[in-house]
PDB file of C-alpha atoms in Angstrom:
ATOM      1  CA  UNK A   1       0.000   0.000   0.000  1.00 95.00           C
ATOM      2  CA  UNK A   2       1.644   3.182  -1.427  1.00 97.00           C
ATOM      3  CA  UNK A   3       0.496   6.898  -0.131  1.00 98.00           C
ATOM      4  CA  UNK A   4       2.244   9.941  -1.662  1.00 98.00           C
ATOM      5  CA  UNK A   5       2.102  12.754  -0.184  1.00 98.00           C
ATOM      6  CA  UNK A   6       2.867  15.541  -2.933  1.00 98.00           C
ATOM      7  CA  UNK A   7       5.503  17.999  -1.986  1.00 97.00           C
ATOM      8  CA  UNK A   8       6.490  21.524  -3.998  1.00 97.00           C
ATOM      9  CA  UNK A   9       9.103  23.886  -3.909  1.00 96.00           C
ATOM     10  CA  UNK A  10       8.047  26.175  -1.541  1.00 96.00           C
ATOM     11  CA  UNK A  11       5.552  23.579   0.274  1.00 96.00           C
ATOM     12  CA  UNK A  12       4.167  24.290   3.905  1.00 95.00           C
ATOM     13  CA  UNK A  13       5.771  21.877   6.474  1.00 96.00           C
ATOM     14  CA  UNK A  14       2.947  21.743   8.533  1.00 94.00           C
ATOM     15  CA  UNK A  15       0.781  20.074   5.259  1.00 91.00           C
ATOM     16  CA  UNK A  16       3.212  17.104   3.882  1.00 94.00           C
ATOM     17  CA  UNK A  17       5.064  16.718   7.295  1.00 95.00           C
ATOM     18  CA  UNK A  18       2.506  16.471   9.732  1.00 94.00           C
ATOM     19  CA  UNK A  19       0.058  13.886   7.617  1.00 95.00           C
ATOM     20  CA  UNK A  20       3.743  12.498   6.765  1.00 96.00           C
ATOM     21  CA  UNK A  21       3.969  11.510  11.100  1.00 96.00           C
ATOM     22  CA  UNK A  22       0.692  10.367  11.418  1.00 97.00           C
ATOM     23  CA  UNK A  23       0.414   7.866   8.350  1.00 97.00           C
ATOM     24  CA  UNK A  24       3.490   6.336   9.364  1.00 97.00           C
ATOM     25  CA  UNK A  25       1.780   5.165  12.546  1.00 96.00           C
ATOM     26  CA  UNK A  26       0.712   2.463  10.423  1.00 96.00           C
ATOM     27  CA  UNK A  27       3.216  -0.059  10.615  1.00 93.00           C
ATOM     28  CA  UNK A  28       2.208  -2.742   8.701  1.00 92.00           C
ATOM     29  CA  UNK A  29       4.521  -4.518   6.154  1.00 92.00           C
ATOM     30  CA  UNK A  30       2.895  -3.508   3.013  1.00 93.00           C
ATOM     31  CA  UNK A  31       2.243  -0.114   3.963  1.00 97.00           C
ATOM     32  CA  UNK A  32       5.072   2.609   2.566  1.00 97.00           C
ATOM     33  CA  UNK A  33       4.456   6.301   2.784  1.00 98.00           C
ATOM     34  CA  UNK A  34       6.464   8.797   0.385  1.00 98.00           C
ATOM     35  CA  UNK A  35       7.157  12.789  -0.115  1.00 98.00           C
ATOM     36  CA  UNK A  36       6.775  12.671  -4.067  1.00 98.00           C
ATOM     37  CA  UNK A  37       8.378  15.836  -5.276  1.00 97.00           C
ATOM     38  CA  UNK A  38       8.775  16.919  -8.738  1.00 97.00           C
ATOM     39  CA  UNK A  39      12.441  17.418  -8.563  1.00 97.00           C
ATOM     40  CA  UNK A  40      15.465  15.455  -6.479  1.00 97.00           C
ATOM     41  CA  UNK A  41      14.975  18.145  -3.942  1.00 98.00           C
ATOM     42  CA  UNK A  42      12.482  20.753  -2.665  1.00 97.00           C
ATOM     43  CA  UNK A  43      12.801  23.814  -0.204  1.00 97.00           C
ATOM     44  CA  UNK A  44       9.871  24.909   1.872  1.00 97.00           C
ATOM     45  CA  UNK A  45       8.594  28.015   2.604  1.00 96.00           C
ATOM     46  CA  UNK A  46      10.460  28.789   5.892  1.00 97.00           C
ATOM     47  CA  UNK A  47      13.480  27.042   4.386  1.00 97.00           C
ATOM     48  CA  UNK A  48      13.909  23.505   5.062  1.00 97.00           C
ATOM     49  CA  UNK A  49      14.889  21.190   2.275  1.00 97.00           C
ATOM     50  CA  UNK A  50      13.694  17.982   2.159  1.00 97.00           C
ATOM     51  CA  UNK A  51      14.796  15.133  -0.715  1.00 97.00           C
ATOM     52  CA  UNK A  52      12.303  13.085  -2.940  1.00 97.00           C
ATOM     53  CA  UNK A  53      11.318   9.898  -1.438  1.00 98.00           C
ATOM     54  CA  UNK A  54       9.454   8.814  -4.440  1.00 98.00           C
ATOM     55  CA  UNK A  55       8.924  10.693  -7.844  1.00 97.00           C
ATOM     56  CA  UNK A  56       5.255  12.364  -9.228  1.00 97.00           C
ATOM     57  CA  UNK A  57       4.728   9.498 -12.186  1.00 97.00           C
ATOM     58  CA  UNK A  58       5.037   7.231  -8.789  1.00 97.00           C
ATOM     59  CA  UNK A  59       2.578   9.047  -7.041  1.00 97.00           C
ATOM     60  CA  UNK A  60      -0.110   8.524 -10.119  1.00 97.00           C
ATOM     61  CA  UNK A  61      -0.181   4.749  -9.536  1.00 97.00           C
ATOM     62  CA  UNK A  62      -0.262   5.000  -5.911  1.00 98.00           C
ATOM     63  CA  UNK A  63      -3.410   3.739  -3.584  1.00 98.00           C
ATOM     64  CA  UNK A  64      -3.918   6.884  -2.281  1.00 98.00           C
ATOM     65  CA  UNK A  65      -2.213  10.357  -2.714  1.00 98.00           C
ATOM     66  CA  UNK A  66      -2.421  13.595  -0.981  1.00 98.00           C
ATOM     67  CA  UNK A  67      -1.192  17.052  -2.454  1.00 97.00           C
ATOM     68  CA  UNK A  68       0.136  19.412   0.296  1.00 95.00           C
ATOM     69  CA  UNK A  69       0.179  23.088   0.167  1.00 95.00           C
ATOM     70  CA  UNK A  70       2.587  25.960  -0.685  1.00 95.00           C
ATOM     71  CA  UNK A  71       3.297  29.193  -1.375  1.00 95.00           C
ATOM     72  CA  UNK A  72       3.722  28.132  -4.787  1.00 94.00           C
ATOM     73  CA  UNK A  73       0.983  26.542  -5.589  1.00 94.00           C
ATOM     74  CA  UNK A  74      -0.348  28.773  -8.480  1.00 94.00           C
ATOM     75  CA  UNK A  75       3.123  28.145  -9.809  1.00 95.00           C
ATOM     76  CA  UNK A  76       2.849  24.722 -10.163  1.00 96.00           C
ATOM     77  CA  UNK A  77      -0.896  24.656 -11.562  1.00 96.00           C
ATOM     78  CA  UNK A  78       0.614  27.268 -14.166  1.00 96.00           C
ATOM     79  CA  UNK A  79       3.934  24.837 -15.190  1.00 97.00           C
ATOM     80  CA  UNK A  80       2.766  22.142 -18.136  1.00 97.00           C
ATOM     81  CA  UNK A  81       5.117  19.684 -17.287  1.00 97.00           C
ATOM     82  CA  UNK A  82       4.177  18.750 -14.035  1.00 97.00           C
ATOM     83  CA  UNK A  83       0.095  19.266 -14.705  1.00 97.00           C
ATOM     84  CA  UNK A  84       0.146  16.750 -17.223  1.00 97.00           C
ATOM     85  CA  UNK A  85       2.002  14.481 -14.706  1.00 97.00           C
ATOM     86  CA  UNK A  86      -0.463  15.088 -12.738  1.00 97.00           C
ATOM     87  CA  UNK A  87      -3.035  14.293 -14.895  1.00 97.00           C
ATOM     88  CA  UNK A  88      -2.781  10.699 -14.664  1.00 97.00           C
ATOM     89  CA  UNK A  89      -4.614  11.034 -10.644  1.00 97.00           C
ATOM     90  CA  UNK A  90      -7.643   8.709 -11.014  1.00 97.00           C
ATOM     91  CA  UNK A  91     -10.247   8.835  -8.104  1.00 97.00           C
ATOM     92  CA  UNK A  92     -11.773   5.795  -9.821  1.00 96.00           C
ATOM     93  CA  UNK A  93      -8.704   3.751  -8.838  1.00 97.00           C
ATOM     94  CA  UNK A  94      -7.039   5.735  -5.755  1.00 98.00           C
ATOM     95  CA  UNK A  95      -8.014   7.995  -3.243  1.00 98.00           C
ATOM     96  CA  UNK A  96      -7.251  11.388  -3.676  1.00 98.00           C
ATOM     97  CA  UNK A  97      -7.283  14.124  -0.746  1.00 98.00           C
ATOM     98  CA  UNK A  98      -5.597  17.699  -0.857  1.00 97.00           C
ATOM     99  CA  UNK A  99      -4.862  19.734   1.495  1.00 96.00           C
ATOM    100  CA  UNK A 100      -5.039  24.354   1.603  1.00 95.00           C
ATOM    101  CA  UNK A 101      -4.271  25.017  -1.679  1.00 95.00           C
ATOM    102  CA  UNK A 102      -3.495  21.966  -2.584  1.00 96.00           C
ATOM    103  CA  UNK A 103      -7.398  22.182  -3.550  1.00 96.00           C
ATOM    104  CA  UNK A 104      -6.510  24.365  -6.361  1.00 96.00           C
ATOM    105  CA  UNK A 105      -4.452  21.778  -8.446  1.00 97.00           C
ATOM    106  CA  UNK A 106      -7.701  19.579  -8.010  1.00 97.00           C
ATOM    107  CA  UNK A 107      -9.483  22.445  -8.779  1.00 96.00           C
ATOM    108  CA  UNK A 108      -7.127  23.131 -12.122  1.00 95.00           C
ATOM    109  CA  UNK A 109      -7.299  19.286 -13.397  1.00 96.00           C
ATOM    110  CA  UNK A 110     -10.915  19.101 -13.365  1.00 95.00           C
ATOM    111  CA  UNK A 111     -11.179  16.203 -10.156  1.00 96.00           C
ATOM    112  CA  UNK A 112     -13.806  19.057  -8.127  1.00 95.00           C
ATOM    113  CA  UNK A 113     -16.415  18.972 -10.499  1.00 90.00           C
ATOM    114  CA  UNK A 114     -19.838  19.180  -8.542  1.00 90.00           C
ATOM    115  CA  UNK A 115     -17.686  18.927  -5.438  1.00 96.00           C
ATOM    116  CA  UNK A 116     -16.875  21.509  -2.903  1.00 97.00           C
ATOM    117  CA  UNK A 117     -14.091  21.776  -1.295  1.00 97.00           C
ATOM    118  CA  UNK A 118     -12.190  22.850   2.107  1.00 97.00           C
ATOM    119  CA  UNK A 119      -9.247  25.401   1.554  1.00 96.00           C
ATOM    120  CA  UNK A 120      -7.103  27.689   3.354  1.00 94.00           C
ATOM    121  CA  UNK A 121      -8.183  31.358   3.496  1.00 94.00           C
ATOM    122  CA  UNK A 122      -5.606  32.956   1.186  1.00 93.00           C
ATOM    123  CA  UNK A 123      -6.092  30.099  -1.719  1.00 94.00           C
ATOM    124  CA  UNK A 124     -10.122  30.823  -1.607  1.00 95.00           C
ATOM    125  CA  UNK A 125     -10.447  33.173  -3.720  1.00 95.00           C
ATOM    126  CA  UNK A 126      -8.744  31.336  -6.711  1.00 94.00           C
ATOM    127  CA  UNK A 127     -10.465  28.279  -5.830  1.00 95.00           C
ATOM    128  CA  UNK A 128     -13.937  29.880  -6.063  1.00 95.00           C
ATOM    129  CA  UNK A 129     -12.615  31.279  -9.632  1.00 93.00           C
ATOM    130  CA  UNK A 130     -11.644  27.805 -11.007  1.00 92.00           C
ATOM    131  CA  UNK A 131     -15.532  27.486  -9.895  1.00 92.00           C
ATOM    132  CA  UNK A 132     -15.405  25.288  -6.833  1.00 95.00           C
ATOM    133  CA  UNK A 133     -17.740  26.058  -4.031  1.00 96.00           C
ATOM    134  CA  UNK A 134     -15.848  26.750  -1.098  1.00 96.00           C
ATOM    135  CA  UNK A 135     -16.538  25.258   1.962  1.00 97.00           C
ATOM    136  CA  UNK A 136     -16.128  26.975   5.686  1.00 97.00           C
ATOM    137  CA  UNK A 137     -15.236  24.234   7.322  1.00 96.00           C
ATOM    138  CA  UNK A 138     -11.884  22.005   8.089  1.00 97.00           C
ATOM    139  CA  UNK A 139     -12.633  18.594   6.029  1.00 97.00           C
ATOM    140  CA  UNK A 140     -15.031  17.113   3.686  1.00 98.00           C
ATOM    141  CA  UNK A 141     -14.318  14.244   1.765  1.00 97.00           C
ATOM    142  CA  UNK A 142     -17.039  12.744  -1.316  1.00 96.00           C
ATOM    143  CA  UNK A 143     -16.533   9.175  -2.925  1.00 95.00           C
ATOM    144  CA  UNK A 144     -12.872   8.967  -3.076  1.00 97.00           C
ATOM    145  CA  UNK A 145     -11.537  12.694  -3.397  1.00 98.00           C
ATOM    146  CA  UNK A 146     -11.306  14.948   0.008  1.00 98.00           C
ATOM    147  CA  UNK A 147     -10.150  17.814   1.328  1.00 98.00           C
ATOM    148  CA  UNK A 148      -8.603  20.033   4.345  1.00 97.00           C
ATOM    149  CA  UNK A 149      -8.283  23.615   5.180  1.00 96.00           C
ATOM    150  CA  UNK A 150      -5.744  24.990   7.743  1.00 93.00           C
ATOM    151  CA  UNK A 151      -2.419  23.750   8.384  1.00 91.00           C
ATOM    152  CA  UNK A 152      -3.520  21.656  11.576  1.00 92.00           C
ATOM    153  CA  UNK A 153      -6.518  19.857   9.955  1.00 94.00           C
ATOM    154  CA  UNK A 154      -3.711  17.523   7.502  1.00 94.00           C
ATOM    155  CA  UNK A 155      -4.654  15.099  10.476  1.00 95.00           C
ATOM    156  CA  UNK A 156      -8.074  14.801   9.051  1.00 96.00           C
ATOM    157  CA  UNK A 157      -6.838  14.074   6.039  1.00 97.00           C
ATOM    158  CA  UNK A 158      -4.230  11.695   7.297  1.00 97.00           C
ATOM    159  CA  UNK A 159      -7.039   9.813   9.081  1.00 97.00           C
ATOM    160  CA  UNK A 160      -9.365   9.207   6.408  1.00 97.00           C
ATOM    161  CA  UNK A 161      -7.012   7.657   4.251  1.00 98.00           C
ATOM    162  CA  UNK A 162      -5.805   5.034   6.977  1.00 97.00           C
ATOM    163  CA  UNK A 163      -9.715   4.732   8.261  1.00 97.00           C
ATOM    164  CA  UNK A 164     -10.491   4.400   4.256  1.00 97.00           C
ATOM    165  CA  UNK A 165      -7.158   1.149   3.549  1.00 97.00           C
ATOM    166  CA  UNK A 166      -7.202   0.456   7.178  1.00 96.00           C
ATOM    167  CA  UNK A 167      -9.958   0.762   9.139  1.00 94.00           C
ATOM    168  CA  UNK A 168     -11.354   3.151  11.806  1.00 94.00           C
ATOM    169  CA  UNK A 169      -9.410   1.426  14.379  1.00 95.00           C
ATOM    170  CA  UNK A 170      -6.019   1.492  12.699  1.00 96.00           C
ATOM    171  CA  UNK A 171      -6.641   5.626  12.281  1.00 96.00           C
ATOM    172  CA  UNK A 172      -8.021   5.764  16.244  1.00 95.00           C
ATOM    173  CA  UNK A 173      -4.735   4.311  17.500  1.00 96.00           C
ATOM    174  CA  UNK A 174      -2.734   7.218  14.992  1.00 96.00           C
ATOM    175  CA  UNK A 175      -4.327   9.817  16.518  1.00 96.00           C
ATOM    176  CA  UNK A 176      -4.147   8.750  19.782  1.00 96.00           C
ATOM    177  CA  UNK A 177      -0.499   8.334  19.007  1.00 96.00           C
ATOM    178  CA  UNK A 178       0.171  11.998  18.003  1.00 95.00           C
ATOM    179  CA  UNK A 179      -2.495  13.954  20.521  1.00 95.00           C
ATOM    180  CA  UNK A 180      -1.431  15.584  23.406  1.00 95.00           C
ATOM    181  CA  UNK A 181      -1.426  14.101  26.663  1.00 97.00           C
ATOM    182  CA  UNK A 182      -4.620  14.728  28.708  1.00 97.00           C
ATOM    183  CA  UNK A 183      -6.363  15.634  25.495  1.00 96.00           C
ATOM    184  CA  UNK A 184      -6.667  12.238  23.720  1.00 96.00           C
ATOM    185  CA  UNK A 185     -10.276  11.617  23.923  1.00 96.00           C
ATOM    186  CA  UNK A 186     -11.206  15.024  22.955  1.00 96.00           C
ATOM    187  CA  UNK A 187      -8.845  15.465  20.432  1.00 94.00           C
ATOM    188  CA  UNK A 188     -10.127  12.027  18.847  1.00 96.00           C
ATOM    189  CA  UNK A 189     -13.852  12.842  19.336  1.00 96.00           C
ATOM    190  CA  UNK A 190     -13.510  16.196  17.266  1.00 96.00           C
ATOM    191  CA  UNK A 191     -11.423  14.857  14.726  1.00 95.00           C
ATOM    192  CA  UNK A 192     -14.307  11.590  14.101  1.00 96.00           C
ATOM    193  CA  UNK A 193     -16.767  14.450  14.540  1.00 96.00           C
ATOM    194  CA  UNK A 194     -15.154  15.631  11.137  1.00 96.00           C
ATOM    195  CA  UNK A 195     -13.966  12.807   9.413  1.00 97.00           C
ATOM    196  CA  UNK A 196     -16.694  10.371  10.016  1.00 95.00           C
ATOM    197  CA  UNK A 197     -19.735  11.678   8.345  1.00 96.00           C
ATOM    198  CA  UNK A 198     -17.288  11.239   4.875  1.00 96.00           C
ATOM    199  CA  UNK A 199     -16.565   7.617   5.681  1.00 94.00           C
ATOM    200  CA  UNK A 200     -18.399   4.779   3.643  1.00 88.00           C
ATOM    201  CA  UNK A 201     -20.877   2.996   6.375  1.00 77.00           C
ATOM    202  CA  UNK A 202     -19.529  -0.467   7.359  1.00 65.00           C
ATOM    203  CA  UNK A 203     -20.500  -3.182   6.156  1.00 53.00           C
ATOM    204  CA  UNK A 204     -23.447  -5.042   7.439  1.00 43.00           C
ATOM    205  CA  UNK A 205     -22.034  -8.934   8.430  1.00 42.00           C
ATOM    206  CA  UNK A 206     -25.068  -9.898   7.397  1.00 43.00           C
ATOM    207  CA  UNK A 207     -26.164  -9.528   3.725  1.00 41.00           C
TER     208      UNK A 207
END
């Protein structure tokens, strides 16, 4: 099980880093969790440069894929090369979340058609022009494409793609990993309180 998380020159650490920590919580055999950067190595906003774990053409075939933030973002939706990498993200075959204006390059290759979307408050504005309602919330997810707005909600997004190849108990027991101490129930409960309505309903046992 392959997640990339997508990772720009100029990317927020906060975005690819954090969902980076809590996806590897998993710690199953099969499961392998990548920064997929366009080039051998990126630089983030505040400076701190990070090499490419896996490459974007790797990121189209994985199970799931998320696409941090920057403040370069417009760049990259504007550069042809990378965009038509890009364009080989299939929701029918992986899931697909974004987070801040990582909604924008969703936005820009079509994937947010009839779907709204969560976004930071800066990247709004361009997301509503690509024609995207924009939602005022943290998270919302629909079929197999979601997304986050604000730095601190790439947890959400992190645990709906582990509750979505893992299970709800596999993305409990990240959470609880990574939430402060004396807070861990009532980080959890707000975090399911977001997350969960945008989870498939289990599966009846019997059918």
């Amino acid at each position: 099980m392959h997640i990339a998380i997508l990772t720009f020159e100029g990317y927020n650490e906060l975005d690819s880093l954090i969902a980076l920590g809590v996806l590897n919580r998993i710690k199953t055999d099969d499961w392998r969790v990548t920064i997929a950067t366009p080039s051998p190595k990126v630089t983030s906003m505040n400076g701190v440069v990070i090499e490419q774990m896996s490459t974007l053409e790797e990121a189209c075939a994985a199970d799931a894929v998320i696409i941090g933030s920057g403040i370069a973002t417009r760049e990259v939706t504007e550069d042809p090369v990378i965009m038509n990498i890009l364009r080989g993200l299939d929701p029918a075959r992986q899931l697909i979340a974004a987070q801040c204006s990582g909604a924008l390059v969703l936005a820009r290759l079509g994937l947010l058609n009839d779907i709204p979307a969560c976004t930071d408050l800066i990247t709004k504005p361009w997301v509503a022009a690509a024609g995207v309602e924009v939602l005022n919330q943290p998270f919302y997810a629909k079929g197999n494409i979601a997304t986050a707005g604000g730095c601190l909600a790439s947890h959400y997004l992190a645990a709906w793609v582990i509750a979505r190849l893992e299970g709800h108990d596999a993305a409990e027991g990240a959470l609880h990993y990574v939430a402060p101490v004396g807070e861990k129930e009532e980080y959890i409960e707000r975090a399911w309180r977001n997350v969960a309505p945008y989870l498939p309903a289990p599966k009846s046992a019997f059918v």
